[in-house]
Short mmCIF file of C-alpha atoms and ligand atoms in Angstrom, two decimals:
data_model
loop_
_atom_site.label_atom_id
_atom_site.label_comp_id
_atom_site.label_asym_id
_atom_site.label_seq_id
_atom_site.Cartn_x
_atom_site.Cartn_y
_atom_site.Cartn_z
CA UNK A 1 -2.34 13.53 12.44
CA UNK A 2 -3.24 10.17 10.97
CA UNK A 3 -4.12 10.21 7.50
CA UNK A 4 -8.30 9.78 6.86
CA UNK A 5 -9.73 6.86 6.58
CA UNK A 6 -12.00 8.77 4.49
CA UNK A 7 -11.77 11.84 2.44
CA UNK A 8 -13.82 13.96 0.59
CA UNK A 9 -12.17 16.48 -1.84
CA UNK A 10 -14.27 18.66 -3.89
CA UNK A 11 -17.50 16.96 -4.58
CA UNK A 12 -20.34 17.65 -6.20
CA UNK A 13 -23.19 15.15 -6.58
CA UNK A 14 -25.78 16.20 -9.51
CA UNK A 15 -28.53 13.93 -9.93
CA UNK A 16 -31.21 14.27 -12.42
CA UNK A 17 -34.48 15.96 -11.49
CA UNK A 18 -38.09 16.14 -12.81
CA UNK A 19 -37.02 19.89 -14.47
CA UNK A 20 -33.48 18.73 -15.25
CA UNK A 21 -30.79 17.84 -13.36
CA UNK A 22 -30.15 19.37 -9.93
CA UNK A 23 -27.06 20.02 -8.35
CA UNK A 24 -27.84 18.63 -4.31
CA UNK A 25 -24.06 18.79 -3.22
CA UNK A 26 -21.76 21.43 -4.01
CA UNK A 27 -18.18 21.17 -3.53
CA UNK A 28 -17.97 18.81 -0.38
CA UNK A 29 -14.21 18.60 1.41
CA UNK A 30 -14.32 16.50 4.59
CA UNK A 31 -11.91 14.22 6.17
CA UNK A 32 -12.38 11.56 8.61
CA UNK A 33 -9.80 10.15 10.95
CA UNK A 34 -9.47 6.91 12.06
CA UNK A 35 -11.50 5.37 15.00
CA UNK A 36 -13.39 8.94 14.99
CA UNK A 37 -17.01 9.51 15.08
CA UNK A 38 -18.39 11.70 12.56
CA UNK A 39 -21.98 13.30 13.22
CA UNK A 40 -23.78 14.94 10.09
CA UNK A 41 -26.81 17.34 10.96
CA UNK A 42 -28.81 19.72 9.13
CA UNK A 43 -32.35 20.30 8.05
CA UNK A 44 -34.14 18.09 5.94
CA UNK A 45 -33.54 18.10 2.63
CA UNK A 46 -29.90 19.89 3.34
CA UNK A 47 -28.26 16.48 1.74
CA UNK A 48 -27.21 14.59 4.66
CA UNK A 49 -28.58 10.97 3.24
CA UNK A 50 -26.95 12.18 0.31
CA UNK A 51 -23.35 12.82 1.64
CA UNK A 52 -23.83 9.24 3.49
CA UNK A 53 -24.50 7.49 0.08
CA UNK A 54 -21.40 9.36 -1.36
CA UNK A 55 -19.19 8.52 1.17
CA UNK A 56 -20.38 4.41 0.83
CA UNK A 57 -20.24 4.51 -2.79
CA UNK A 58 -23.48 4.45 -3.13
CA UNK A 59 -24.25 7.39 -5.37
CA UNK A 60 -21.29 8.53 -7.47
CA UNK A 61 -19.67 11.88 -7.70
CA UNK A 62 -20.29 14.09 -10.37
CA UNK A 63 -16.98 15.90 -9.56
CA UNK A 64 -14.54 15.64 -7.25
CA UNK A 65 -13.06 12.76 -5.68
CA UNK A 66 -13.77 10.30 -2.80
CA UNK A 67 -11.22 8.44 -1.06
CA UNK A 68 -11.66 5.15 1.37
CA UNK A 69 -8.69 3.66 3.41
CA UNK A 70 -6.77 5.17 0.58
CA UNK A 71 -8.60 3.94 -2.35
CA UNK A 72 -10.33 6.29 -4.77
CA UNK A 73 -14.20 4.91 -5.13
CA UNK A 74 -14.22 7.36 -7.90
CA UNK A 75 -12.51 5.37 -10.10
CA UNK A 76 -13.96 1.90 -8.98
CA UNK A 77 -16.52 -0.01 -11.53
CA UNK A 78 -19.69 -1.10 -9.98
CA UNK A 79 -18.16 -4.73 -8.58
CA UNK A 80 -14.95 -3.43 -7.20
CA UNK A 81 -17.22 -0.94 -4.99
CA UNK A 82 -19.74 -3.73 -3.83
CA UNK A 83 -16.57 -5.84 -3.11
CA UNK A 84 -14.47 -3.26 -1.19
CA UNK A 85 -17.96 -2.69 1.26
CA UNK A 86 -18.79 -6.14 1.81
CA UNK A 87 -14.97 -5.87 3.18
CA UNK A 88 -15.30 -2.64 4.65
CA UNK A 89 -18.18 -1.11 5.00
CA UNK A 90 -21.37 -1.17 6.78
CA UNK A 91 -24.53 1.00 5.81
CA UNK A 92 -27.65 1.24 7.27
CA UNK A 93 -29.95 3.51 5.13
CA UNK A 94 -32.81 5.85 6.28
CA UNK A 95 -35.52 3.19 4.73
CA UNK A 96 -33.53 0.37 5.86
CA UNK A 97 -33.31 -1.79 2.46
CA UNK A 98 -34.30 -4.90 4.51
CA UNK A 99 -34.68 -8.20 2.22
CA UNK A 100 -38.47 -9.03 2.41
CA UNK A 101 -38.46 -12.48 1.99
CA UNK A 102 -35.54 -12.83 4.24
CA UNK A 103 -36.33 -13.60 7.57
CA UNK A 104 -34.48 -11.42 10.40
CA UNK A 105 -31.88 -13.85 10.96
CA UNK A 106 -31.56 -15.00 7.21
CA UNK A 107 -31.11 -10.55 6.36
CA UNK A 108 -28.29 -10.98 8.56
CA UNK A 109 -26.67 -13.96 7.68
CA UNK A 110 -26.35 -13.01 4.25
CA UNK A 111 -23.96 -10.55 4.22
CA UNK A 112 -21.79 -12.56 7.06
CA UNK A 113 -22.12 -15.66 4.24
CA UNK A 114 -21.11 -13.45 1.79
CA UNK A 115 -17.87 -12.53 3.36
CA UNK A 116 -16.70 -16.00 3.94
CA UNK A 117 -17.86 -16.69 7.87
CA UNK A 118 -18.47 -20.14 8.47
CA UNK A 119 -20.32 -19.36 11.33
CA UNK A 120 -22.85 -17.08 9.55
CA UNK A 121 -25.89 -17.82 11.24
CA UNK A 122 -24.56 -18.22 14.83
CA UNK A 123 -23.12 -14.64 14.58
CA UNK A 124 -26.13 -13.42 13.01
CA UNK A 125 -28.06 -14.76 15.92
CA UNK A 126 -25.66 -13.38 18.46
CA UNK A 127 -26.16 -10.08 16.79
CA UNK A 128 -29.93 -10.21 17.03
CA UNK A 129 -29.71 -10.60 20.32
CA UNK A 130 -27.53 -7.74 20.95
CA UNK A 131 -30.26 -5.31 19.55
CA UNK A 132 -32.71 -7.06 22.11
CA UNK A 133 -34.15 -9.16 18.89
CA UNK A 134 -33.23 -12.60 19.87
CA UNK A 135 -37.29 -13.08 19.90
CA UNK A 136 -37.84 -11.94 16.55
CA UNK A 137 -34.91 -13.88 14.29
CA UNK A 138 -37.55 -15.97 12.19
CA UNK A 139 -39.70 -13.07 11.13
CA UNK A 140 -40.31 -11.27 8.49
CA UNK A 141 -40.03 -7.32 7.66
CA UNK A 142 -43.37 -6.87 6.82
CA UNK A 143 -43.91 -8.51 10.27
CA UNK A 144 -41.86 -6.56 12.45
CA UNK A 145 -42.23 -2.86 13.86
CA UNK A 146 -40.54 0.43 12.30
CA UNK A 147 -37.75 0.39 14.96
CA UNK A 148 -37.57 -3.72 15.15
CA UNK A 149 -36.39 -3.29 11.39
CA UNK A 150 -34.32 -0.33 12.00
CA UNK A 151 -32.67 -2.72 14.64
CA UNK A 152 -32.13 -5.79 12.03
CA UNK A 153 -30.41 -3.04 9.21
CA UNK A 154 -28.09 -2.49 12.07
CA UNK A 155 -27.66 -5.65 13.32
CA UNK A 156 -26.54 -6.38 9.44
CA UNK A 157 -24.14 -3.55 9.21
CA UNK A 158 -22.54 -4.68 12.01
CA UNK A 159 -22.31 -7.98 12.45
CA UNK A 160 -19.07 -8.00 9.83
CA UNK A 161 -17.00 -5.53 11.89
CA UNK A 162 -16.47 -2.86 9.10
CA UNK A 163 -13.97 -0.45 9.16
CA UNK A 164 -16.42 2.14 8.35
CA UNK A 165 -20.23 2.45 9.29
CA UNK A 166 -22.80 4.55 7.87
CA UNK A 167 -25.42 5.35 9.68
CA UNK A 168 -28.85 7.66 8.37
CA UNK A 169 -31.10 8.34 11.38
CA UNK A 170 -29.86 5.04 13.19
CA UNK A 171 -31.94 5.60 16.06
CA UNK A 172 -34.76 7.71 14.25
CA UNK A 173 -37.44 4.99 14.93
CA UNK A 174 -36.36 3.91 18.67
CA UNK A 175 -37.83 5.22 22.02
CA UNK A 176 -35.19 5.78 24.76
CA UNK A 177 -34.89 2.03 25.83
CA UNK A 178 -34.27 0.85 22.21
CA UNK A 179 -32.19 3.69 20.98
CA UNK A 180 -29.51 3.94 23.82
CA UNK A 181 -29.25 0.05 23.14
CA UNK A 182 -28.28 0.90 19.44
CA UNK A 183 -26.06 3.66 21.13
CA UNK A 184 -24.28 1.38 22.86
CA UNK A 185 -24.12 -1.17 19.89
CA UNK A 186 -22.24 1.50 17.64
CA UNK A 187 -19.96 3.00 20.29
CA UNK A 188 -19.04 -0.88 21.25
CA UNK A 189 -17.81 -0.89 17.44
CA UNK A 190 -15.97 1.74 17.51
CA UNK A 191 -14.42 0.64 21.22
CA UNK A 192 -13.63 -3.08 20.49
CA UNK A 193 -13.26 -2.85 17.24
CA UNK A 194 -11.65 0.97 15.95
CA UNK A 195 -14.66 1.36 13.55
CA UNK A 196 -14.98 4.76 12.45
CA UNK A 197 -18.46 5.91 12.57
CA UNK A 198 -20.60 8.28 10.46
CA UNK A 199 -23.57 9.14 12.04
CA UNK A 200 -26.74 11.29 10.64
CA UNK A 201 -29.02 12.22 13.51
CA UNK A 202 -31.33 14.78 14.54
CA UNK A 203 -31.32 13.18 18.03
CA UNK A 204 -29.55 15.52 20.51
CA UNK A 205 -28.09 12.39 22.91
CA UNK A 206 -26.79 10.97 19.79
CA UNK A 207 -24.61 14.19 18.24
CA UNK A 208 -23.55 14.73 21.75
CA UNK A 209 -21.43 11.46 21.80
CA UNK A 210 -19.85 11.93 18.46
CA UNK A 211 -16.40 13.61 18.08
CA UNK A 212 -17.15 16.06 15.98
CA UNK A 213 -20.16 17.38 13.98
CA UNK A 214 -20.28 18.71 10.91
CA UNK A 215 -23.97 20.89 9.83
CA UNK A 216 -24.92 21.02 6.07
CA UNK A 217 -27.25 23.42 4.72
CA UNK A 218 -28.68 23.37 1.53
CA UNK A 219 -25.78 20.75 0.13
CA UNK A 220 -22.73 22.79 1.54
CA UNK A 221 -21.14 22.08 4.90
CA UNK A 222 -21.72 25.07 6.97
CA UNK A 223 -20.53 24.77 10.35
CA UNK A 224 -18.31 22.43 12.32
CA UNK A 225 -18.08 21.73 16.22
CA UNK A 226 -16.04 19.70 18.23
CA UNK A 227 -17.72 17.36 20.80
CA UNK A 228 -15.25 16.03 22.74
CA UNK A 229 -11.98 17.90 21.76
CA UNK A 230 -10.69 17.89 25.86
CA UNK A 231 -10.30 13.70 25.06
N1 ATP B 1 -32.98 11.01 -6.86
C1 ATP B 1 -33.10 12.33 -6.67
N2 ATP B 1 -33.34 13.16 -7.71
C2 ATP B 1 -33.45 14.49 -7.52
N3 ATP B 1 -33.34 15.09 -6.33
C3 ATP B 1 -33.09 14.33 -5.27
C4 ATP B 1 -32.96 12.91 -5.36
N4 ATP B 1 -32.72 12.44 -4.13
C5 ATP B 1 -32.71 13.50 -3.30
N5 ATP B 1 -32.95 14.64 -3.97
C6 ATP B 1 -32.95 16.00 -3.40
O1 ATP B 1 -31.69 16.25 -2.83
C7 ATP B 1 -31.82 17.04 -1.67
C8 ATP B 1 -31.06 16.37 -0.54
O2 ATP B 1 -31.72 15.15 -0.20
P1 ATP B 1 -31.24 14.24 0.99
O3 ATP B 1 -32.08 13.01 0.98
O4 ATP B 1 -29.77 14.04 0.90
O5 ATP B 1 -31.59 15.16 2.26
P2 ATP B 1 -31.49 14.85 3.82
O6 ATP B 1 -30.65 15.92 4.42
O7 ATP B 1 -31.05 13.44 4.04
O8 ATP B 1 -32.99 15.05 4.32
P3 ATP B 1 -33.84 14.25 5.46
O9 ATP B 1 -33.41 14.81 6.79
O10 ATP B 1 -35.26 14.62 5.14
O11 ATP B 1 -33.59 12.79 5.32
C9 ATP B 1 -33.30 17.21 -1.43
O12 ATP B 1 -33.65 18.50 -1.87
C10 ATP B 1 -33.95 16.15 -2.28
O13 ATP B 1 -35.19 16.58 -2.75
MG1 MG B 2 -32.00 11.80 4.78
#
């Protein structure tokens, strides 16, 4: 078997409560393969959005160690993780961390910019238009729907072909139209490009086309099921 393109060995994530600090992970091992498509589920509040942030370097481990394309985030400083997922990572977070006074296309630029592409904005505008927002690239968050900005954060996590994409909820906001277009936007990633996927959904359709899901309860993993073991 190929070695993970993500691992998770051991990890606890404590983070510091109103009463003290709160352990909300407890001793986490996971693996990911390459090219596979992870699904996280659980109830809320089980520490799915959590995990996620782990797994981007986004919150740090309080023990335990996490491992990208076979470097340790762990032991990264602050710039070495926000350079290694500008050039691998995508994330699109629950509450989609849009740039307010970015327009659509601008929020997706950026990142694109950021990363070197000359052709920034044309790409940006290609991947608008791929999550049916080709109409909307000159407006603002504050002027677009729930789901429209949903759509954007995903249109921004993809647009640089990351190895790895982090998903929370990415269709939470879309009716059926909207999120089987998003559907087809991260399975395209993972089929043209080998992107591995980690998905957190409570949306039945969604879990159903990942390779495997994996159900946390109450910050431990507690049940694993494989979707599509015959392929
Ligand atoms: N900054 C924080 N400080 C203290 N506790 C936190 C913090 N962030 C999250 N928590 C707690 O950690 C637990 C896990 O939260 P998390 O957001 O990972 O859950 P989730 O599974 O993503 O839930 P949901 O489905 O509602 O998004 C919750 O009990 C939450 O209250
Ligand atoms: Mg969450």
């Amino acid at each position: 078997m190929a070695d993970p393109i993500l691992s998770l060995a051991d990890v606890t994530l404590t983070l510091a409560g109103n009463a003290g600090p709160v352990e909300i992970l407890h001793g986490i091992t996971l693996d990911v393969t390459p090219g596979e498509t992870l699904g996280l589920i659980g109830p809320s509040g089980s520490g799915k959005s959590s995990l996620l942030m782990l797994m981007g370097g986004l919150e740090r481990a309080s023990s335990g160690r996490v491992t990208a394309l076979g470097h340790d985030l762990t032991a990264m400083n602050e710039d070495q993780l926000a350079r290694f997922r500008r050039d691998h990572m995508g994330v699109v977070f629950q509450s989609f961390h849009l740039i307010p006074t970015m327009t659509a296309l601008e929020n997706v630029a950026t990142p694109l910019e950021l990363a070197g592409h000359r052709d920034a904005f044309d790409r940006a505008a290609e991947e608008l238009r791929t999550v049916g927002l080709g109409a909307r690239m000159d407006h603002y968050p504050n002027q677009m729907s729930g789901g429209e900005q949903q759509r954007v954060a995903l249109a921004r996590a993809a647009a640089p072909r990351p190895h790895i994409l982090l998903a929370d909820e990415p269709t939470g906001n879309l009716d059926g139209a909207n999120g089987a277009a998003i559907m087809d936007l991260l399975f395209g990633l993972r089929d043209r490009h080998g992107a591995t996927l980690v998905l957190v959904t409570h949306a039945a359709d969604l879990a159903a086309r990942c390779d495997r899901v994996v159900r946390l309860a109450d910050g431990r993993i507690a049940g694993e099921e494989a979707r599509r073991a015959a392929e």
